[in-house]
Short mmCIF file of C-alpha atoms in Angstrom, two decimals:
data_model
loop_
_atom_site.label_atom_id
_atom_site.label_comp_id
_atom_site.label_asym_id
_atom_site.label_seq_id
_atom_site.Cartn_x
_atom_site.Cartn_y
_atom_site.Cartn_z
CA MET A 16 0.03 -0.07 0.00
CA ASN A 17 1.44 3.38 -1.07
CA ASP A 18 1.21 6.66 0.97
CA TRP A 19 -1.86 7.88 -0.92
CA GLU A 20 -3.71 4.72 -0.41
CA SER A 21 -2.84 4.79 3.27
CA TYR A 22 -3.97 8.38 3.52
CA LEU A 23 -7.33 7.66 1.85
CA GLY A 24 -7.76 4.59 4.09
CA SER A 25 -7.33 6.76 7.24
CA PHE A 26 -10.76 8.25 6.62
CA ASP A 27 -12.44 5.57 8.70
CA GLY A 28 -15.68 7.41 9.73
CA GLU A 29 -19.12 6.27 8.96
CA PRO A 30 -20.66 7.33 5.56
CA GLY A 31 -22.55 10.56 5.46
CA TYR A 32 -20.18 13.11 6.86
CA LEU A 33 -20.08 16.15 4.60
CA ASP A 34 -19.12 18.84 7.21
CA TRP A 35 -15.36 18.99 7.11
CA ALA A 36 -15.47 22.78 6.86
CA SER A 37 -16.99 22.78 10.39
CA PHE A 38 -15.00 20.07 12.10
CA GLY A 39 -12.57 17.32 10.95
CA PRO A 40 -12.94 14.04 12.91
CA LEU A 41 -9.53 13.00 14.16
CA SER A 42 -7.49 10.78 11.93
CA PRO A 43 -6.32 7.30 13.23
CA ASN A 44 -2.67 8.50 13.43
CA VAL A 45 -3.56 11.54 15.43
CA ARG A 46 -5.69 9.42 17.87
CA ALA A 47 -2.81 7.04 18.33
CA GLU A 48 -0.43 9.94 19.01
CA VAL A 49 -2.74 11.31 21.64
CA HIS A 50 -2.83 8.02 23.53
CA ALA A 51 0.85 7.48 23.36
CA ASP A 52 1.72 11.05 24.44
CA ALA A 53 -0.80 10.94 27.28
CA GLU A 54 0.92 7.85 28.67
CA LEU A 55 4.30 9.53 28.42
CA LEU A 56 2.99 12.61 30.29
CA GLY A 57 1.53 10.33 32.93
CA SER A 58 4.92 8.93 33.80
CA GLY A 59 6.27 12.10 35.49
CA ARG A 60 9.65 11.46 33.96
CA ARG A 61 11.46 14.56 32.74
CA SER A 62 12.64 12.74 29.70
CA SER A 63 9.11 11.77 28.80
CA ILE A 64 7.81 15.33 29.30
CA GLU A 65 10.69 16.69 27.10
CA LEU A 66 10.00 14.13 24.41
CA VAL A 67 6.40 15.27 24.10
CA GLY A 68 7.56 18.91 24.29
CA GLU A 69 9.57 18.30 21.12
CA HIS A 70 6.39 18.27 19.11
CA VAL A 71 6.19 22.06 19.61
CA ARG A 72 9.42 22.58 17.68
CA GLU A 73 8.58 19.89 15.13
CA SER A 74 5.19 21.60 14.44
CA ARG A 75 6.81 24.86 13.68
CA GLU A 76 9.27 23.24 11.28
CA LEU A 77 6.58 21.26 9.49
CA LEU A 78 4.35 24.28 9.17
CA ALA A 79 7.26 26.24 7.66
CA ARG A 80 7.71 23.51 5.11
CA VAL A 81 4.08 23.78 3.99
CA LEU A 82 4.15 27.55 4.10
CA ARG A 83 7.59 27.62 2.30
CA THR A 84 9.02 29.87 4.86
CA ASP A 85 11.58 29.73 7.80
CA ALA A 86 10.48 28.22 11.16
CA GLU A 87 11.43 31.43 13.01
CA GLN A 88 8.63 33.15 11.17
CA VAL A 89 6.04 30.74 12.45
CA VAL A 90 4.47 30.95 15.84
CA LEU A 91 2.00 28.43 17.44
CA GLN A 92 -1.38 29.76 18.62
CA PRO A 93 -4.38 28.18 20.33
CA SER A 94 -6.56 29.06 17.34
CA THR A 95 -6.81 30.93 14.06
CA THR A 96 -8.53 33.79 15.88
CA TYR A 97 -5.65 34.27 18.28
CA GLY A 98 -3.31 34.74 15.32
CA LEU A 99 -5.61 37.13 13.52
CA MET A 100 -6.01 39.22 16.68
CA GLN A 101 -2.20 39.39 17.11
CA ALA A 102 -1.94 40.71 13.52
CA VAL A 103 -4.91 43.09 13.57
CA TYR A 104 -4.22 44.68 17.05
CA GLY A 105 -0.66 45.55 16.05
CA LEU A 106 -1.73 47.41 12.89
CA ALA A 107 -1.85 51.16 12.27
CA GLY A 108 -3.77 52.83 9.39
CA GLY A 109 -6.50 51.55 7.15
CA LEU A 110 -7.59 47.88 7.05
CA ILE A 111 -9.83 46.62 4.24
CA VAL A 112 -12.15 43.87 5.45
CA SER A 113 -15.25 42.50 3.85
CA ARG A 114 -18.40 42.61 6.03
CA GLY A 115 -19.12 39.06 4.98
CA GLU A 116 -15.90 37.63 6.48
CA PHE A 117 -16.00 35.07 9.24
CA PRO A 118 -16.34 36.99 12.62
CA SER A 119 -12.73 36.05 13.53
CA LEU A 120 -11.83 38.92 11.23
CA THR A 121 -14.74 41.30 11.57
CA VAL A 122 -14.86 41.18 15.39
CA ALA A 123 -11.14 41.54 15.79
CA ALA A 124 -10.98 44.50 13.41
CA THR A 125 -13.89 46.14 15.21
CA ARG A 126 -12.53 45.59 18.66
CA ALA A 127 -9.12 46.74 17.77
CA ALA A 128 -10.44 49.93 16.16
CA ASP A 129 -12.62 50.68 19.17
CA ALA A 130 -10.10 49.89 21.82
CA LEU A 131 -6.90 51.38 20.35
CA GLY A 132 -8.02 53.90 17.74
CA SER A 133 -4.94 53.14 15.69
CA ILE A 134 -6.69 51.44 12.74
CA GLU A 135 -9.56 52.49 10.56
CA VAL A 136 -11.67 49.63 9.24
CA GLN A 137 -12.45 50.18 5.63
CA TRP A 138 -15.46 47.86 5.13
CA ILE A 139 -16.24 46.54 1.70
CA GLU A 140 -19.31 44.59 0.51
CA PRO A 141 -18.23 42.83 -2.72
CA ASP A 142 -20.74 41.14 -5.08
CA GLY A 143 -21.61 37.69 -3.80
CA GLY A 144 -19.17 38.19 -0.90
CA PHE A 145 -16.29 37.35 -3.23
CA VAL A 146 -13.15 39.31 -2.27
CA THR A 147 -11.86 39.69 -5.73
CA PRO A 148 -8.76 41.77 -6.85
CA ASP A 149 -11.15 44.22 -8.58
CA ALA A 150 -13.21 44.67 -5.39
CA VAL A 151 -10.04 45.39 -3.41
CA ARG A 152 -8.62 47.72 -6.05
CA GLU A 153 -11.76 49.87 -5.96
CA ALA A 154 -11.57 50.10 -2.16
CA LEU A 155 -7.93 51.12 -1.84
CA THR A 156 -7.18 54.57 -0.53
CA ASP A 157 -3.93 56.37 0.44
CA ASP A 158 -4.73 55.45 3.95
CA THR A 159 -4.94 51.70 3.37
CA ARG A 160 -2.16 49.85 5.12
CA ALA A 161 -3.46 46.25 5.06
CA VAL A 162 -6.08 43.92 3.61
CA ALA A 163 -7.44 40.99 5.47
CA VAL A 164 -9.13 38.07 3.59
CA SER A 165 -10.03 34.45 3.90
CA LEU A 166 -8.18 32.02 1.62
CA VAL A 167 -11.54 30.15 1.19
CA ASP A 168 -14.73 31.91 2.17
CA PHE A 169 -16.65 30.02 4.81
CA ARG A 170 -20.13 30.78 3.32
CA THR A 171 -19.61 30.47 -0.39
CA GLY A 172 -16.43 28.38 -0.82
CA TYR A 173 -14.94 31.13 -3.06
CA ARG A 174 -11.14 30.79 -3.09
CA ALA A 175 -9.15 34.01 -3.07
CA ASP A 176 -6.44 34.74 -5.64
CA LEU A 177 -3.56 35.67 -3.27
CA THR A 178 -1.16 36.32 -6.21
CA ALA A 179 -3.49 38.80 -7.82
CA LEU A 180 -4.40 40.48 -4.50
CA ARG A 181 -0.63 41.01 -3.91
CA GLU A 182 -0.27 42.65 -7.28
CA VAL A 183 -3.23 44.89 -6.52
CA ILE A 184 -2.23 46.07 -3.07
CA GLY A 185 1.50 46.56 -3.79
CA ASP A 186 3.52 47.04 -0.65
CA ARG A 187 0.62 46.89 1.77
CA LEU A 188 0.19 44.04 4.16
CA LEU A 189 -1.86 40.99 3.14
CA ILE A 190 -3.40 39.15 6.13
CA VAL A 191 -4.92 35.72 5.30
CA ASP A 192 -7.30 33.53 7.30
CA ALA A 193 -6.34 30.24 5.87
CA ILE A 194 -8.32 27.74 7.96
CA GLN A 195 -10.58 26.54 5.22
CA GLY A 196 -7.77 25.65 2.83
CA PHE A 197 -4.45 25.22 4.63
CA GLY A 198 -2.95 21.77 4.06
CA VAL A 199 -5.47 20.71 1.30
CA ILE A 200 -4.88 23.29 -1.42
CA GLU A 201 -1.76 24.84 -2.83
CA ALA A 202 -1.58 28.63 -2.31
CA ASP A 203 0.85 31.43 -3.05
CA TRP A 204 1.86 31.72 0.59
CA GLU A 205 4.76 34.01 -0.36
CA ALA A 206 2.22 36.59 -1.49
CA ALA A 207 0.76 36.87 2.05
CA ASP A 208 2.41 38.68 5.03
CA VAL A 209 0.42 36.96 7.74
CA VAL A 210 -1.14 33.54 7.38
CA CYS A 211 -3.29 32.17 10.26
CA GLY A 212 -4.90 28.74 10.49
CA ASN A 213 -5.91 25.81 12.67
CA GLY A 214 -5.64 22.02 12.32
CA TYR A 215 -9.09 21.07 13.63
CA LYS A 216 -10.84 21.08 10.28
CA TRP A 217 -9.22 19.69 7.11
CA LEU A 218 -6.06 18.50 8.92
CA ARG A 219 -8.05 16.37 11.31
CA ALA A 220 -5.82 17.29 14.24
CA GLY A 221 -8.37 18.63 16.72
CA ARG A 222 -8.83 21.97 18.42
CA GLY A 223 -5.97 24.01 20.01
CA THR A 224 -3.68 23.51 16.94
CA GLY A 225 -3.56 27.08 15.64
CA PHE A 226 -0.64 28.88 14.17
CA ALA A 227 0.34 32.05 12.39
CA SER A 228 3.27 33.02 10.13
CA PHE A 229 4.65 36.56 9.82
CA SER A 230 6.75 37.78 6.87
CA GLU A 231 9.75 40.08 7.49
CA ARG A 232 7.65 43.00 6.37
CA ALA A 233 4.82 42.09 8.83
CA MET A 234 7.31 41.90 11.75
CA GLU A 235 8.50 45.33 10.89
CA ARG A 236 5.09 46.89 10.62
CA ILE A 237 2.90 45.04 13.14
CA ALA A 238 3.56 45.82 16.80
CA PRO A 239 3.38 42.82 19.08
CA VAL A 240 0.67 44.54 21.26
CA LEU A 241 -0.51 41.20 22.72
CA SER A 242 2.90 39.74 23.31
CA GLY A 243 3.17 37.87 26.60
CA PHE A 244 5.89 36.49 28.83
CA ALA A 245 6.51 33.69 26.32
CA GLY A 246 7.10 36.08 23.52
CA VAL A 247 10.78 36.83 24.41
CA GLU A 248 14.02 35.47 23.14
CA GLY A 249 15.98 33.14 25.29
CA ASP A 250 15.35 32.51 29.05
CA LEU A 251 12.86 34.79 30.71
CA PRO A 252 14.61 36.94 33.39
CA LEU A 253 12.49 37.11 36.53
CA ASP A 254 13.52 40.57 37.66
CA ALA A 255 13.17 42.51 34.39
CA VAL A 256 10.84 42.92 31.51
CA PRO A 257 12.70 42.08 28.28
CA GLN A 258 11.77 43.33 24.83
CA PRO A 259 9.67 41.09 22.54
CA ALA A 260 11.63 38.61 20.46
CA PRO A 261 12.76 39.75 17.02
CA THR A 262 11.05 36.81 15.40
CA ALA A 263 7.44 35.63 15.13
CA GLU A 264 7.90 34.31 18.70
CA ALA A 265 7.10 37.90 19.74
CA PHE A 266 3.43 37.12 19.06
CA ARG A 267 3.32 34.37 21.73
CA VAL A 268 1.38 34.88 24.95
CA ALA A 269 2.12 31.82 27.01
CA GLY A 270 3.51 28.32 26.68
CA GLU A 271 2.01 25.91 24.03
CA ASP A 272 -0.03 22.81 24.76
CA ALA A 273 2.49 20.10 23.68
CA LEU A 274 -0.26 17.51 23.40
CA ALA A 275 -2.11 19.68 20.90
CA PHE A 276 0.92 20.23 18.78
CA ALA A 277 1.77 16.54 18.86
CA ARG A 278 -1.57 16.13 17.05
CA LEU A 279 -0.75 18.85 14.65
CA ALA A 280 2.71 17.56 13.86
CA THR A 281 1.21 14.02 13.18
CA SER A 282 -1.33 15.47 10.76
CA LEU A 283 1.22 17.64 8.97
CA ARG A 284 3.50 14.60 8.47
CA ASP A 285 0.54 12.80 6.87
CA ILE A 286 -0.17 15.46 4.42
CA LEU A 287 3.42 16.05 3.50
CA ASP A 288 3.84 12.36 2.83
CA VAL A 289 1.26 12.50 0.07
CA GLY A 290 1.70 16.11 -1.00
CA VAL A 291 -0.65 19.03 -0.90
CA SER A 292 -1.02 19.22 -4.66
CA THR A 293 -2.25 15.53 -4.68
CA ILE A 294 -4.74 16.29 -1.99
CA GLU A 295 -5.97 19.48 -3.82
CA SER A 296 -6.56 17.66 -7.07
CA GLU A 297 -8.75 15.05 -5.30
CA LEU A 298 -10.54 17.53 -3.05
CA VAL A 299 -11.52 19.79 -6.03
CA ALA A 300 -12.80 16.69 -7.79
CA ARG A 301 -14.98 15.81 -4.80
CA SER A 302 -16.46 19.32 -4.60
CA GLY A 303 -17.15 18.88 -8.30
CA ASP A 304 -19.06 15.73 -7.59
CA VAL A 305 -21.32 17.75 -5.16
CA MET A 306 -21.90 20.25 -7.88
CA TYR A 307 -22.82 17.46 -10.37
CA PHE A 308 -25.62 16.13 -8.09
CA ALA A 309 -26.82 19.73 -7.32
CA ASP A 310 -27.04 20.42 -11.03
CA ARG A 311 -28.82 17.17 -11.72
CA TYR A 312 -31.62 18.11 -9.32
CA GLU A 313 -31.64 21.83 -10.22
CA ILE A 314 -30.34 23.11 -6.97
CA PRO A 315 -28.51 26.46 -7.40
CA VAL A 316 -24.83 26.58 -6.49
CA VAL A 317 -23.14 29.79 -5.41
CA THR A 318 -19.63 28.41 -5.26
CA PRO A 319 -17.46 29.31 -8.30
CA ARG A 320 -17.34 26.56 -10.97
CA GLU A 321 -13.67 27.18 -11.91
CA PRO A 322 -11.46 24.53 -10.10
CA GLU A 323 -8.98 27.25 -9.23
CA ARG A 324 -11.49 29.30 -7.45
CA ARG A 325 -12.80 26.65 -5.04
CA ALA A 326 -11.59 24.06 -2.61
CA GLY A 327 -13.73 21.70 -0.50
CA ILE A 328 -16.79 23.92 0.26
CA VAL A 329 -19.90 23.88 -1.99
CA ALA A 330 -22.66 26.25 -1.04
CA LEU A 331 -26.17 25.44 -2.23
CA ALA A 332 -28.73 28.16 -2.45
CA PRO A 333 -32.20 26.66 -2.74
CA ALA A 334 -35.26 28.83 -2.95
CA PRO A 335 -36.32 30.05 0.46
CA GLN A 336 -39.25 27.74 0.65
CA ASP A 337 -36.97 24.74 -0.26
CA ALA A 338 -34.23 25.24 2.30
CA ALA A 339 -35.82 23.49 5.18
CA PRO A 340 -37.17 20.41 3.15
CA LEU A 341 -33.78 20.05 1.59
CA ALA A 342 -32.04 20.12 4.86
CA ALA A 343 -34.58 17.67 6.29
CA SER A 344 -34.00 15.32 3.34
CA LEU A 345 -30.19 15.37 3.87
CA ALA A 346 -30.52 14.77 7.56
CA ASN A 347 -33.09 11.89 6.98
CA HIS A 348 -30.56 10.25 4.74
CA GLY A 349 -27.88 10.34 7.39
CA LEU A 350 -25.92 13.25 5.98
CA THR A 351 -24.19 15.91 8.13
CA VAL A 352 -23.94 19.41 6.52
CA THR A 353 -24.08 23.00 7.85
CA VAL A 354 -27.18 25.05 7.38
CA ARG A 355 -26.82 28.78 7.77
CA SER A 356 -28.69 31.88 6.54
CA GLY A 357 -30.57 30.00 3.81
CA LEU A 358 -27.45 28.32 2.42
CA LEU A 359 -26.50 24.70 2.76
CA ARG A 360 -22.73 24.18 3.06
CA VAL A 361 -21.68 20.83 1.77
CA ALA A 362 -17.97 20.03 2.46
CA PRO A 363 -16.50 16.73 1.47
CA HIS A 364 -12.88 15.67 1.98
CA VAL A 365 -10.63 13.59 -0.18
CA GLY A 366 -11.64 10.46 1.76
CA THR A 367 -15.35 10.96 1.15
CA GLY A 368 -16.33 7.77 -0.54
CA ALA A 369 -18.91 6.73 -3.19
CA ASP A 370 -21.23 5.50 -0.43
CA THR A 371 -21.46 8.99 0.93
CA MET A 372 -22.03 10.51 -2.47
CA ARG A 373 -24.79 7.99 -3.18
CA LEU A 374 -26.46 9.05 0.04
CA PHE A 375 -26.22 12.61 -1.13
CA GLY A 376 -27.69 11.83 -4.54
CA ASP A 377 -30.49 9.86 -2.92
CA ALA A 378 -31.31 12.73 -0.55
CA LEU A 379 -31.45 15.28 -3.40
CA ALA A 380 -33.59 12.86 -5.42
CA ALA A 381 -36.03 12.51 -2.59
CA PHE A 382 -36.19 16.20 -2.04
CA SER A 383 -36.71 16.81 -5.79
CA SER A 384 -39.50 14.31 -6.11
CA ALA A 385 -41.42 15.98 -3.25
CA ARG A 386 -40.75 19.56 -4.32
CA VAL A 387 -43.79 21.58 -5.06
CA TRP A 388 -43.19 23.85 -8.17
#
C-alpha cells in the first residue's frame, strides 16, 4: 500500500459526513499519537515530558515546510482567531475587510479599532461576498495599510487569488485567514504577510492546533501588542521585562499545549507524505461531484465553478421555501452538513467515498420528487 492509499484509508468514519469545513474527525494516526503522548506525560519522567514537548518545535518546522518559509517566522497559537488578533491589534492605518468575512476577522477588526484607535476599518461589500482583486482595487485609498481576507470563504467556498491580490495592493500588508484551505490546497503563501490557520478542520488534528506566520515586512510593521511573557528571546529573566523577540515568537502569549501540537505535527506529516497538490486535485474533484448532483436536481450553487476558485466547500442556495425541506432530506438520509442563513454548506474531503455521495444523490432525489413547483 502506497502513501496515498494509506492516506485515503485513514478516513475511517461512517458514511454521510459532509461537514469538514466545520470540524474534521480526528485521523487514526492523530488518535494514536494522543494516547501514546498521554501515557508519556503520565509517567512524570522529565525525559518523557521533554519528548512530548519536542512536538512544539517539530510543528513549527513542518508548518514552515508547508508555508515555504523559515520556522522562525512561524508561531504556534491556540486558534486561528488568536493569530488574527495578534496581527490586527498591532496594525496602524486603514484595514480593508469584507463585512461578509467570518467573525474572527470582523470582530477582531472592530474591537481593535474601538479599543486602540490606531486602525480604521475600511469595510467592503463585494458582489456575492467574493473578495476579488477588482473589489479590493476599488476600495484602496492612500490610508490603506493592510487587507485581510479568507483564503477560502466560509459561506460560499470562494477561493481568493492571493497572487492577484498581492499585485493589486502593492507594498501593503496581506493578512490571510487560511483555515478553510491550509494543508489541502496549494496557495501562493509567499504573497501573504500573515497567514493564520488551525488544524481542527481539514487537517483532522483537533482543536488547540492554531498557528500564524509573519513575513519580515509584517514583523517590521505589526507591533506585538498582545505579546506575553513567552514572547521573548531566550530564557525569561525574573527581575526585568525584556523586549519582545525579534522573530514571530514575539506574538506568543504563554506556553503551548504540547499534546495539541503533537496532534498537529502528526497530521502535517501525513499531508506532507502524500503532497498538498495531490490532496488538492482530489478535493476539487470531490467538490465537483457535489456540484454534479446539485445540477442534476436543479439546486442552485453559489460556489465558483472554476477549479482554481474553489476548494472543499460547496454552497447550495435553494429557494427560500426549499431550504428546510432540503435540509430535512439530507438529515433523513444520514448526512451531516451545515445550514446557515438559507445556504446549505456541503464540504466533502478527499476520503469522502462513493457510499456518501450515493446518500447525497438519494437525498437530493427524494427532495426533488417531493418539491412543489
